[in-house]
XYZ file of C-alpha atoms in Angstrom:
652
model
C 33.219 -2.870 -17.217
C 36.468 -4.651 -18.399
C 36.498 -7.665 -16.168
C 33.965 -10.177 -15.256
C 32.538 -12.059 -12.321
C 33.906 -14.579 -10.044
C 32.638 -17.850 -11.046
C 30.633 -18.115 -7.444
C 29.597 -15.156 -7.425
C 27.822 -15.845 -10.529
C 26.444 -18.639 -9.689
C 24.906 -16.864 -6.678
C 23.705 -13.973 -8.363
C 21.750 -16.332 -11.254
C 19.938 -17.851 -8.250
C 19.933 -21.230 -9.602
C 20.810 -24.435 -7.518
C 21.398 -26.606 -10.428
C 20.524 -26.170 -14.649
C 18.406 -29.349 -15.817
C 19.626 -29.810 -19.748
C 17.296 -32.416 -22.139
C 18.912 -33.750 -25.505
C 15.947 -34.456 -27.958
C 16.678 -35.106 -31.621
C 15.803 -37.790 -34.173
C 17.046 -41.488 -33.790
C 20.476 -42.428 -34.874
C 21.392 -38.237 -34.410
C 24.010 -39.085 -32.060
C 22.315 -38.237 -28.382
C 23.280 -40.690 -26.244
C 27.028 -40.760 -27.527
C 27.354 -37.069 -27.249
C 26.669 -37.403 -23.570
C 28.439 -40.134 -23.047
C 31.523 -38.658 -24.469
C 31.143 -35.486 -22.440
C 30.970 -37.674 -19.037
C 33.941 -39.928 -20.208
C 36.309 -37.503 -22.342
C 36.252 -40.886 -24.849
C 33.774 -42.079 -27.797
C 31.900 -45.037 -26.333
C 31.843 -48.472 -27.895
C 28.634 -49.450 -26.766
C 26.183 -46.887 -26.013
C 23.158 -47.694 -24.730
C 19.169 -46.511 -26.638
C 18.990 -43.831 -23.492
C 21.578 -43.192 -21.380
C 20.639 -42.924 -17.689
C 20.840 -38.960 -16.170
C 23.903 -37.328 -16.192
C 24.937 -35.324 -13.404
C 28.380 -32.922 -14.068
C 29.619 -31.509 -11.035
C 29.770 -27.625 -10.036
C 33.510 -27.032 -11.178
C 32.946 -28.461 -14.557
C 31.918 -24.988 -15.926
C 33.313 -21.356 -14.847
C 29.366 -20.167 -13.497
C 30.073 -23.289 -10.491
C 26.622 -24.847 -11.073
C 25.926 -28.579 -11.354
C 24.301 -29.417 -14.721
C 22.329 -32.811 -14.904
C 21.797 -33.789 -18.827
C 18.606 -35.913 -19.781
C 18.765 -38.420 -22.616
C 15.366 -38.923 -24.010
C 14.057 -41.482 -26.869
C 12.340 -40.379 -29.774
C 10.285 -43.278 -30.287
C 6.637 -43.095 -30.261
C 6.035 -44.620 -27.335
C 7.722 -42.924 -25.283
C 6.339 -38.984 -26.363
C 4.893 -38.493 -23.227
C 8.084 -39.055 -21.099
C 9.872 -36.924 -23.839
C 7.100 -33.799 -23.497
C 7.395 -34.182 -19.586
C 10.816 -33.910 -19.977
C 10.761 -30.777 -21.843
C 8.448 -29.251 -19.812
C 10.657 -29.736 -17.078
C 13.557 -28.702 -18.502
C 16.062 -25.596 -18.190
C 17.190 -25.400 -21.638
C 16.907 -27.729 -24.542
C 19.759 -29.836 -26.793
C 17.630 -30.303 -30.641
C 20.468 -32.569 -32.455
C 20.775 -33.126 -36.142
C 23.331 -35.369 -37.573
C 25.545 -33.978 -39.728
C 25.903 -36.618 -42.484
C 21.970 -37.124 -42.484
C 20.561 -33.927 -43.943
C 17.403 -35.280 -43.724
C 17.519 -34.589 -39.489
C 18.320 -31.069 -40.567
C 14.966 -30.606 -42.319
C 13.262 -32.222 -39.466
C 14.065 -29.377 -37.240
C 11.922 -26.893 -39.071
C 9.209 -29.556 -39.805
C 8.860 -31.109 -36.684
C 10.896 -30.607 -33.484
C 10.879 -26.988 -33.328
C 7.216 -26.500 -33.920
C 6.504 -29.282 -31.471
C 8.755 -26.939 -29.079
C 6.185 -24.368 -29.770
C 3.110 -26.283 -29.579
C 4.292 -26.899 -26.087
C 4.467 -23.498 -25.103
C 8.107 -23.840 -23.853
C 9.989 -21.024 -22.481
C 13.126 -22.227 -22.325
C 16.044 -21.936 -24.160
C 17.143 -24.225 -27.311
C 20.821 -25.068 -28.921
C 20.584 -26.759 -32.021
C 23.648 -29.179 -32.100
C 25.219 -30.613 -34.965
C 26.359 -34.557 -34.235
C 28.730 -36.231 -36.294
C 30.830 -33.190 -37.293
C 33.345 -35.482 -38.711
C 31.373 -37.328 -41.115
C 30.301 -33.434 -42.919
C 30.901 -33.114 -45.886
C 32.960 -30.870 -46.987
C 31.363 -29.446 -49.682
C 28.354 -29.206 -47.710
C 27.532 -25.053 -46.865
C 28.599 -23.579 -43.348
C 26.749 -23.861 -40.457
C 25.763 -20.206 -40.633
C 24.317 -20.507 -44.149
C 22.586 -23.827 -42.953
C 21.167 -22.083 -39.817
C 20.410 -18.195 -40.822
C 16.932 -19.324 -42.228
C 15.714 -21.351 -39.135
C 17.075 -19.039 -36.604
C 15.181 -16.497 -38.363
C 12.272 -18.347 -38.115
C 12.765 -19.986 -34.344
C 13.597 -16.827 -32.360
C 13.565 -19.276 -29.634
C 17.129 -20.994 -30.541
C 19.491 -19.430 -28.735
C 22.651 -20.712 -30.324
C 23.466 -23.462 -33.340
C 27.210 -25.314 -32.799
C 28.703 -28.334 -34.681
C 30.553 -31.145 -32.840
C 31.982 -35.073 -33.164
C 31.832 -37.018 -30.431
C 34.416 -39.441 -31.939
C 36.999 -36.896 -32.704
C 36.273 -34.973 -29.088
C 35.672 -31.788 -30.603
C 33.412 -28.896 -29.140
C 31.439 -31.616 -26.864
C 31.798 -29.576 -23.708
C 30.912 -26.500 -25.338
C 27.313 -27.770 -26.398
C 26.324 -27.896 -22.236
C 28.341 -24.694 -21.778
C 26.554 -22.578 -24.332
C 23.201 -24.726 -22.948
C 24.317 -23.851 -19.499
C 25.145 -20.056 -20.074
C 21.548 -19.642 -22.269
C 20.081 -20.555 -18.539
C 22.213 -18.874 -16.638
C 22.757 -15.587 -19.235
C 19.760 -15.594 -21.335
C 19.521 -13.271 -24.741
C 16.018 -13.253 -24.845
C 15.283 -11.114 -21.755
C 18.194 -8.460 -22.991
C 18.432 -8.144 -26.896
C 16.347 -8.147 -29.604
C 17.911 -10.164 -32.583
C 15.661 -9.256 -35.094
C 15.939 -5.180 -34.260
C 19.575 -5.766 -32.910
C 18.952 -3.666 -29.738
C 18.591 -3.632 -26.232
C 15.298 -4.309 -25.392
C 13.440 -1.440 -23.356
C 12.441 -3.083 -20.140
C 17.032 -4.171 -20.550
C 17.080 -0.017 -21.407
C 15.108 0.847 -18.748
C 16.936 -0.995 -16.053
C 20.512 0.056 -17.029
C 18.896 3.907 -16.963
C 18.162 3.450 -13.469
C 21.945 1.968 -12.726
C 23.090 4.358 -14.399
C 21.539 7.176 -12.301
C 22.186 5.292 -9.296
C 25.974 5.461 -10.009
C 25.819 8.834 -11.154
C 26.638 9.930 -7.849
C 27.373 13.776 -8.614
C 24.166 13.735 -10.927
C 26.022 15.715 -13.970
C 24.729 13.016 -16.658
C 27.774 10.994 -17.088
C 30.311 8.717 -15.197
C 32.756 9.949 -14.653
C 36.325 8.267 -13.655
C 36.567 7.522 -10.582
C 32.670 6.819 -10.979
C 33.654 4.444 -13.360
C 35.720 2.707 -10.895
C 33.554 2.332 -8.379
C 30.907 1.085 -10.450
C 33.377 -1.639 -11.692
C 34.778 -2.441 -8.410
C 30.817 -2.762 -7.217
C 29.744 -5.077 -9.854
C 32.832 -7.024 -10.887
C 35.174 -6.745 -7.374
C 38.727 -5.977 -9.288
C 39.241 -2.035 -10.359
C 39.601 -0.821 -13.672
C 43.219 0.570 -14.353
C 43.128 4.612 -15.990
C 44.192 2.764 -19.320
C 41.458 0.481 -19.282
C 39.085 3.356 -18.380
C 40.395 5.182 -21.249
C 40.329 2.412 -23.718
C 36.716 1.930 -22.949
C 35.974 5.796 -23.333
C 38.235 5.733 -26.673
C 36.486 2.472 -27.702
C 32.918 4.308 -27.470
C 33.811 7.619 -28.763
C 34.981 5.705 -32.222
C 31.501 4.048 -32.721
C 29.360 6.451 -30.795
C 30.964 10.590 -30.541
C 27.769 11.669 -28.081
C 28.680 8.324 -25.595
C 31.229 10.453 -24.070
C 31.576 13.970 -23.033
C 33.816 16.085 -21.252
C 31.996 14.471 -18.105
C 32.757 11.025 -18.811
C 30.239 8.132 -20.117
C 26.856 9.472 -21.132
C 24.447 7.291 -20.600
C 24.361 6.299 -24.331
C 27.238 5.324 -24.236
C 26.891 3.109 -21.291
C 24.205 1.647 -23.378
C 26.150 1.419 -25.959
C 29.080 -0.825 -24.280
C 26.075 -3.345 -23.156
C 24.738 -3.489 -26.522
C 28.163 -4.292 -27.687
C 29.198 -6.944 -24.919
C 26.104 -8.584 -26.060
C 26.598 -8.635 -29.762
C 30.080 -10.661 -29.072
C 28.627 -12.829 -27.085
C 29.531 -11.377 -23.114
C 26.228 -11.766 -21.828
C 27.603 -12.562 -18.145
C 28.797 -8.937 -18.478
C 25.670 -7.271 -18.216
C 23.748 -10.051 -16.321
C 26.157 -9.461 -13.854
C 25.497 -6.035 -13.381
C 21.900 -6.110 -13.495
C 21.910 -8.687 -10.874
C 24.168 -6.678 -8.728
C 21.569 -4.446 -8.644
C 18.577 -6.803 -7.491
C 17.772 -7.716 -10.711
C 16.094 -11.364 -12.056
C 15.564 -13.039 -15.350
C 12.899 -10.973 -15.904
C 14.364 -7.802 -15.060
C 12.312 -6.555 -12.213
C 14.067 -5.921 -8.720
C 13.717 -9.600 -6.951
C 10.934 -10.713 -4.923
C 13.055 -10.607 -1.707
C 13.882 -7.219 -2.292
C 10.192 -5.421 -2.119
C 8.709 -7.653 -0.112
C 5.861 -6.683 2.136
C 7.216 -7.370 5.762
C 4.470 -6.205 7.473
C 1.659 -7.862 8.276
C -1.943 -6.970 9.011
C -5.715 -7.670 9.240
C -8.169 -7.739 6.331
C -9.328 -4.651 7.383
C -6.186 -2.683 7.763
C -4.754 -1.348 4.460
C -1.425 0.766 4.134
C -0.881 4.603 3.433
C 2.380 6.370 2.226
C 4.101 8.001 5.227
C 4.631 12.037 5.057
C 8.337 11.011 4.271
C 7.376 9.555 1.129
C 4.935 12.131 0.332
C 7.722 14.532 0.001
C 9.728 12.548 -1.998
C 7.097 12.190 -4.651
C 6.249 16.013 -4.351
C 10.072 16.417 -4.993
C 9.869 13.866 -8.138
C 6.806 15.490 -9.684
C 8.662 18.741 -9.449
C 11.697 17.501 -10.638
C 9.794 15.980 -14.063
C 7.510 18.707 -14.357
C 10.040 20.535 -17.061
C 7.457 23.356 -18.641
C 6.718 23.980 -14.531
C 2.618 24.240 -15.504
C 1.655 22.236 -12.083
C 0.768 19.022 -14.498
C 2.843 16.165 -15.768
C 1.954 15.513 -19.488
C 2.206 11.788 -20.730
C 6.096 12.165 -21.859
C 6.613 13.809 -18.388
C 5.102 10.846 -17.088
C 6.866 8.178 -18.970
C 10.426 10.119 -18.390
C 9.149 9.861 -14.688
C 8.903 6.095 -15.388
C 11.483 5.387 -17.913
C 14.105 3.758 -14.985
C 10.664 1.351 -13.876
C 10.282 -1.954 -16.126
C 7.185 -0.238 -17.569
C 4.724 2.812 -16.765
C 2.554 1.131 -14.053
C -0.188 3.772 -14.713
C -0.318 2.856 -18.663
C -3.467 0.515 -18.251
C -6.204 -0.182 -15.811
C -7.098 0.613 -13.215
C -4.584 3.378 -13.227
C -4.874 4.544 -16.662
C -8.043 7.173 -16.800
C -8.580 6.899 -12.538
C -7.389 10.691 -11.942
C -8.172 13.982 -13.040
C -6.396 15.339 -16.179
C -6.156 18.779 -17.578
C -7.370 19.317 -21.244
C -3.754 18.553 -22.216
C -3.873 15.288 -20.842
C -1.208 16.339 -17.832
C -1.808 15.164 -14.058
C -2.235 17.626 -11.277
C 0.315 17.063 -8.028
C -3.223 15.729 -6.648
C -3.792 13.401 -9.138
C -0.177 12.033 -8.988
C -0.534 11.595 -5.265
C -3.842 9.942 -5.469
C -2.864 7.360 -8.097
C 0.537 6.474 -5.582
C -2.680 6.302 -2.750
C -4.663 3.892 -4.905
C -1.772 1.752 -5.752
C -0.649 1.455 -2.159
C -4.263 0.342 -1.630
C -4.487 -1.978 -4.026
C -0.933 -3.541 -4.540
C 1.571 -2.653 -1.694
C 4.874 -4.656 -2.974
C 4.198 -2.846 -6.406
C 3.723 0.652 -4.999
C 6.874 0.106 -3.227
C 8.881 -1.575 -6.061
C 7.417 1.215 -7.981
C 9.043 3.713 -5.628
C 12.228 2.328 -5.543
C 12.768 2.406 -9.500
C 12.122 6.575 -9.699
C 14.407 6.312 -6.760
C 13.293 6.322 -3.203
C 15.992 5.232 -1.106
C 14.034 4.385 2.186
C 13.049 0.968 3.311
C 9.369 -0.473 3.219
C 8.665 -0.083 6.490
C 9.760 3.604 6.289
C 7.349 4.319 3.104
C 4.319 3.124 4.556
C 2.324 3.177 7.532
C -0.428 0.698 8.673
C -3.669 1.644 9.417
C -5.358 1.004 12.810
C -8.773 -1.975 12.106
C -11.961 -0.921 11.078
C -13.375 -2.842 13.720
C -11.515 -0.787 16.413
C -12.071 2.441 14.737
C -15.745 1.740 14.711
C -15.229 1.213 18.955
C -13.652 4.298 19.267
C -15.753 6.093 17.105
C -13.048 7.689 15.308
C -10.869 6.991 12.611
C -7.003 8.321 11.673
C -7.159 7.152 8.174
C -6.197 9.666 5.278
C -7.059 7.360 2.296
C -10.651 6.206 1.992
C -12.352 3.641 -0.254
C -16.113 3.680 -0.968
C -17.761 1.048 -2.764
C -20.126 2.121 -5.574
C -23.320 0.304 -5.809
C -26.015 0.235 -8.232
C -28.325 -0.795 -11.048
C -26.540 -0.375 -14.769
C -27.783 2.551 -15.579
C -28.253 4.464 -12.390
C -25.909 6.941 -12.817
C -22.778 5.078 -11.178
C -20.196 5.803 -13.787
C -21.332 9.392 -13.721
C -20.037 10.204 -10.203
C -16.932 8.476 -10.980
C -16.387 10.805 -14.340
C -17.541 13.822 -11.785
C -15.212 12.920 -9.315
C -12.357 13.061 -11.869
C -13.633 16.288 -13.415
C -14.548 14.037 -17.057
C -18.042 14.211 -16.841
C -20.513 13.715 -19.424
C -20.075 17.339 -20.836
C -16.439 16.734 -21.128
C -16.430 13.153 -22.041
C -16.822 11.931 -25.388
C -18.879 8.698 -26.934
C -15.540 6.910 -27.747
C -14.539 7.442 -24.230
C -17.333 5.482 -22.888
C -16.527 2.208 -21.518
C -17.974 -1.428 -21.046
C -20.783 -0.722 -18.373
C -19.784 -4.260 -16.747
C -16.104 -3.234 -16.194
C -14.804 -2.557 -12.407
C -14.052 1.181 -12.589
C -11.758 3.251 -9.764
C -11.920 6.850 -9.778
C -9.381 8.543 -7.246
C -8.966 12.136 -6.105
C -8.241 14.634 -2.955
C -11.506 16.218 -1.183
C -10.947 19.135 0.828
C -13.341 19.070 3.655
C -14.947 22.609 5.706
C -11.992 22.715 8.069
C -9.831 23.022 5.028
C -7.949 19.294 5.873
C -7.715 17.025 2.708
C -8.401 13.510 2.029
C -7.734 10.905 -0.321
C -11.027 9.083 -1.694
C -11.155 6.155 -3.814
C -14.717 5.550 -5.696
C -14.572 1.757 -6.261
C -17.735 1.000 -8.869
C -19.192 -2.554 -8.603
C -20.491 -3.698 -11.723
C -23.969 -4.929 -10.860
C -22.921 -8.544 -12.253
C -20.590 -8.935 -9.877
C -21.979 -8.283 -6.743
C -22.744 -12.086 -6.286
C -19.361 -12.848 -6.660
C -18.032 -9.718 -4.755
C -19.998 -11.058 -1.561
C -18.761 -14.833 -1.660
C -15.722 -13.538 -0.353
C -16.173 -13.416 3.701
C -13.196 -10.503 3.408
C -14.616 -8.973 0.812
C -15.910 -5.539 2.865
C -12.660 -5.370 5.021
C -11.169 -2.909 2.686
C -14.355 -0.515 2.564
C -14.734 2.127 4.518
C -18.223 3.489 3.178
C -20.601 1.616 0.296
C -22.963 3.923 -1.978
C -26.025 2.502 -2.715
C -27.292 4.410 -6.531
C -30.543 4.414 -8.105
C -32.540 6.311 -10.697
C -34.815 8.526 -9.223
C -37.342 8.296 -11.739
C -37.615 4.477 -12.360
C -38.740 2.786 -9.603
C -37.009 -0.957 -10.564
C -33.264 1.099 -10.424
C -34.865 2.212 -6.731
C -35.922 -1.454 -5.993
C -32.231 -3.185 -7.371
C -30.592 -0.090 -4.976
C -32.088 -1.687 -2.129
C -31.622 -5.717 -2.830
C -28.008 -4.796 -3.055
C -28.444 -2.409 0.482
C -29.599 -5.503 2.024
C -27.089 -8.109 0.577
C -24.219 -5.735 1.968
C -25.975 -4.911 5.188
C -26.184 -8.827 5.450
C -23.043 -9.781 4.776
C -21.571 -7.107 6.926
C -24.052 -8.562 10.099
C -22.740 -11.776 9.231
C -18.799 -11.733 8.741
C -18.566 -8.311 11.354
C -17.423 -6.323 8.472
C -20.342 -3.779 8.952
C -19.991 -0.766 6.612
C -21.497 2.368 7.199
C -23.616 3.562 3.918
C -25.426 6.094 2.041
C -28.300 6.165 -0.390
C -28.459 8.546 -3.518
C -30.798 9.505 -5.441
C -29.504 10.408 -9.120
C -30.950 12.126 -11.927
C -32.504 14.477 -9.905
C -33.156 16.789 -12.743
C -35.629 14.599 -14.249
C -39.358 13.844 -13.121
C -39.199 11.673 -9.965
C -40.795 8.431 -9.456
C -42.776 9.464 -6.440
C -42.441 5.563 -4.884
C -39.194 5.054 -5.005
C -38.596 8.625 -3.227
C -40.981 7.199 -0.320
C -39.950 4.119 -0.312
C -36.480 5.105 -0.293
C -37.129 7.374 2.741
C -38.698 4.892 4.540
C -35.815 2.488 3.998
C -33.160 4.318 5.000
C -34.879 5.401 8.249
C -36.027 1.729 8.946
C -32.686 0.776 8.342
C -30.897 3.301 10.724
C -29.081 5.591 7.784
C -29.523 9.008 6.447
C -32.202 9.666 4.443
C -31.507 9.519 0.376
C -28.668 12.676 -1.065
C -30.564 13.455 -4.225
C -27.955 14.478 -7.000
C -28.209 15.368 -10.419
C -24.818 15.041 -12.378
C -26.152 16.778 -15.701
C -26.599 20.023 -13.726
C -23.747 19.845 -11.559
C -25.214 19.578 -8.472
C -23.594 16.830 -6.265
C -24.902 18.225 -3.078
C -21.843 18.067 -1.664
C -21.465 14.298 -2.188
C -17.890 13.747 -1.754
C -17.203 15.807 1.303
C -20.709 13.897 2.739
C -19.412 10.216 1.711
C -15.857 10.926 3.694
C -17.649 12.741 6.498
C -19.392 9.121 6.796
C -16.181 7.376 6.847
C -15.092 9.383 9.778
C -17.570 8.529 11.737
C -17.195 4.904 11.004
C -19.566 3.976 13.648
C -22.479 5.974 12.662
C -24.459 5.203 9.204
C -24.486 1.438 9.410
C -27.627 -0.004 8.081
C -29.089 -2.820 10.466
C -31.344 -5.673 8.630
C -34.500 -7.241 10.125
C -32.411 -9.841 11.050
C -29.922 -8.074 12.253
C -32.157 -6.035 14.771
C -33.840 -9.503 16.343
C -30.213 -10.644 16.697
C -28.913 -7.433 18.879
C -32.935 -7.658 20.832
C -31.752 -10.892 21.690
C -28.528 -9.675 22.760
C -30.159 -7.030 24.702
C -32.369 -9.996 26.240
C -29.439 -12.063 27.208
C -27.671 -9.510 29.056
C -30.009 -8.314 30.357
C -31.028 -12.130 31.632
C -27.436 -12.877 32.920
C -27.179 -9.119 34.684
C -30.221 -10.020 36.339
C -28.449 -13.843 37.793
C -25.384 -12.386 38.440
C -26.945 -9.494 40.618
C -29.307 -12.464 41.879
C -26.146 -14.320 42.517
C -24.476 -11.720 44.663
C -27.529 -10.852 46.898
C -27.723 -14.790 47.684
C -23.323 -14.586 48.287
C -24.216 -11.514 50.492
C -27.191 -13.130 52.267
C -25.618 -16.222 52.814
C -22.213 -14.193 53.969
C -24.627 -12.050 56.464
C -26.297 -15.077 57.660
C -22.783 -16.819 58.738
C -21.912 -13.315 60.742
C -25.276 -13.056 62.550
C -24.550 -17.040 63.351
C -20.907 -16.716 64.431
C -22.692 -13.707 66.984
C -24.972 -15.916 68.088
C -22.543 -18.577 69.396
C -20.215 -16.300 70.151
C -23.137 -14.604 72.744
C -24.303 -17.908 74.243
């Protein structure tokens, strides 16, 4: 951890073709002469309002990458083509003259807020023109700058330079060029002066990673190969022992008999950072797949394979046992449940705990402790495969898995064919919830996770128009399990749901929910039933579908039961599973719903419409059976005619 990059390998690792630099500042501040003087080595004579772009070639700088510099005018008129400017731009030269303290001021009254008000992300160095002109009695630059910097978290570096005299001109567009290129911002925090914890997390998982004989430190010749990995050059054994010796002054518990702990690997990167050796640790993160924003790059869990709307991915058996492994490995007090520290230990080498908000957050069953059963843990993984793929998979990689995409996942077969074969091979299923508000939705979802309304208190309630996912294993009579996914459909966005032609590919069975003693629930149960049933008809996305009756334990609306009946047998699906959540009898509804999927073509409700459509199927092929058997009598006839003819002549 000595040494440092090549200069193209840098370059290659930053991923950047080129780093776009715009000098803004107040008139007269010395813009257009401090570029000029960088591209000619000399102090211009003559220099023009706005000098025209500046291009400096790759070898100008160590990192190899071309930087082109934009002058800009400050005058009024031409704001707009300063602000586009800005918005375009890499990083960000804000000058002040020297001898004009007035331009000073302006920074924190004007150009630094206007930075803001734009929203910019990038990086600014605040650039003292005219160095030779100063003052000398005038304060430093660090007393000038401490306030502001305080205030603008955003500048990235303050330096003072003269044009005239030559002096510190090239290091303005190297410290611009480096702020791209090896950015604070995504590593330290100045104000806390620390690592930041996504920069934390990610050195964790490095640190692991090189941690070959897993004993909690690097040691030696672990060292070594870590340097030689990240930096291509080994470390010597007295520059391995001046780093350990270097650590164990500032930090005792950085180094053990072992080697480096990994405090005090964070430690060192802390410290390379505070002096200014950001390329150190940018280096090694993006050694390790990292980008700017410290998550494994895009190319490096990207989904290669493809697949139909209505194909969706599972984990394969290999990665089932590596997660078993993991939640074994985590589970420290060995009580069968991951508490929330277990949890975020389990995630600490991940840029953040992807189960921290929704839909993740409360989609599993907890135990009163708040820990998560090895079901649970496994069903959340199946949910996020089902959802988000590339995430699942980056996910995987940063507690470790060292298999390839294709090897964590398997594709399953199309609805569409399983519904032809009458058979499905799918281990994860997702059922759409639908319903009035009211009708007892939510409630089977809380069920299904064990936090129903007995357990479940006011404050836990949530928004009744918020999409809700409830995941869990079901363990059907043959004692095989299942993954099922409850997906509830706020009734608001059903509309919206359905505009999508795709939009039932991913279902494998819909629930269709309704009070059993209020006969408009029963009534909104069945618009939806027919919207679904419609939309499957007309896109081919038919999904098979059950009715149920909730509430069961209060007095029943004796319409809606009949009409309900009469529905579902009109419509071709089983008659109406009444439930009644209070009690705790589900009748079974969970095992029922996935013994629907199974049988993915059974259960699918046919429309009015939809009937007269397959009649007149029926009637068509029926029609062109009846010409094509037609046709062949008339072939055969005409074929027996010719023989009896060729006889004839052949006779006479």
């Amino acid at each position: 951890m000595a040494g440092a990059t090549s200069p193209a390998a840098s370059a290659n690792l930053a991923g950047k073709s080129g780093v776009r630099v715009v000098v803004i500042g107040d008139p007269g501040t010395g813009k257009s002469s401090l570029v000029v003087a960088l591209a000619t080595e000399q102090f211009p004579e003559n220099v023009p309002r706005v000098m025209p772009p500046t291009r400096l070639p790759a070898d100008y700088f160590p990192d190899r990458v071309p930087i082109t510099i934009i002058d800009t005018s400050s005058s009024p008129e031409q704001k707009p083509k300063l602000i586009a400017e800005c918005q375009a731009a890499d990083a960000v030269v804000l000058t002040y003259a020297c001898d004009r303290p007035a331009t000073l001021e302006r920074l924190s009254s004007f150009w630094l807020p206007e930075l803001r008000r734009l929203q910019l992300k990038t990086p600014v160095i605040v650039v003292g023109c005219k160095l030779d002109l100063r003052d000398e009695q005038q304060v430093s630059l660090e007393q000038v700058m401490a306030p502001i910097m305080q205030s603008f978290r955003e500048i990235e570096t303050c330096i003072e330079c003269s044009a005239l005299r030559q002096i510190q001109v090239p290091e303005v567009f190297y410290y611009a060029q480096k702020a791209v290129l090896h950015p604070t911002a995504p590593l330290f925090d100045q104000e806390a002066q620390s690592l930041k914890p996504r920069c934390v997390r990610a050195l964790k998982r490095i640190f692991i990673l090189c941690d070959n004989d897993k004993d909690g430190a690097l040691s030696d010749v672990e060292l070594n190969d870590f340097q030689v990995r990240c930096f291509s050059a080994p470390l010597q054994h007295t520059e391995i022992s001046g780093v350990k010796r270097v650590v164990q002054e500032k930090l005792p518990e950085g180094v053990n008999d072992n080697g480096l702990t990994l405090t005090g690997f964070l430690f060192l990167h802390a410290l390379f950072i505070e002096k200014g050796r950001l390329e150190t640790t940018w280096t090694v993160l993006r050694k390790f797949g990292y980008d700017n924003d410290i998550k494994l790059r895009d190319d490096l869990i990207a989904m290669p394979i493809k697949r139909a709307p209505d194909q969706t991915l599972e984990l394969t058996s290999e990665v089932v046992d590596f997660l078993r492994g993991i939640f074994n490995m985590f589970d420290i007090d060995n009580d069968g449940a991951l508490l929330p520290s277990e949890l975020e230990e389990l995630f600490s080498t991940a840029p953040e705990n992807p189960w921290s908000s929704d839909p993740y957050k409360d989609s599993a069953e907890k135990n009163v402790l708040g820990g998560l059963s090895l079901e649970g843990f496994l069903s959340k993984w199946a949910l996020m495969t089902l959802r988000d793929p590339a995430n699942s998979y980056a996910n995987l990689v940063y507690v470790g898995y060292p298999g390839e995409f294709s090897s964590a996942f398997t594709v399953t077969r199309k609805r569409r064919v399983d519904r032809k074969k009458q058979q499905t091979l799918r281990n994860v299923f997702q059922c759409y919830v639908f319903g009035a508000r009211g009708s007892g939705k939510t409630s089977l979802l809380q069920s299904f996770i064990g936090s129903g309304p007995c357990n479940r208190q006011p404050s836990d309630a949530l928004p009744s128009n918020s999409e809700r996912f409830a995941t869990n294993s079901v363990e059907l009579p043959d004692g095989t399990r299942k993954t099922l996914i409850l997906r509830e459909i706020p009734e608001g966005d059903v509309r919206s749901l359905l505009s999508d032609r795709e939009s039932l590919a991913p279902c494998d069975v819909a629930v269709f929910f309704y009070d059993s003693c209020d006969e408009y629930s029963w009534q909104r149960a069945r618009d939806l039933l027919v919207q679904v049933a419609t939309h499957g008809e007309n896109t081919g996305y038919e999904v098979p579908c059950l009715i149920v009756a909730a509430k069961d334990d209060l007095d029943q609306c004796a319409q809606a039961l009949q009409e309900s009946t009469r529905v579902s047998q009109d419509m071709g699906i089983e008659t109406p599973i009444p439930i009644s959540v209070k009690l705790r009898d589900l009748n079974n509804i969970f095992c029922r719903i996935v013994h629907v999927a199974q049988q993915p073509h059974l259960s699918i409700p046919e429309t009015e419409a939809g009937k007269t459509r397959r009649q007149y199927r029926q009637l068509l092929n029926r029609s062109l059976m009846v010409v094509s058997v037609g046709a062949a009598v008339a072939v055969v006839g005409i074929a027996a005619y010719r023989v009896y003819a060729a006889r004839k002549n052949s006779s006479s």
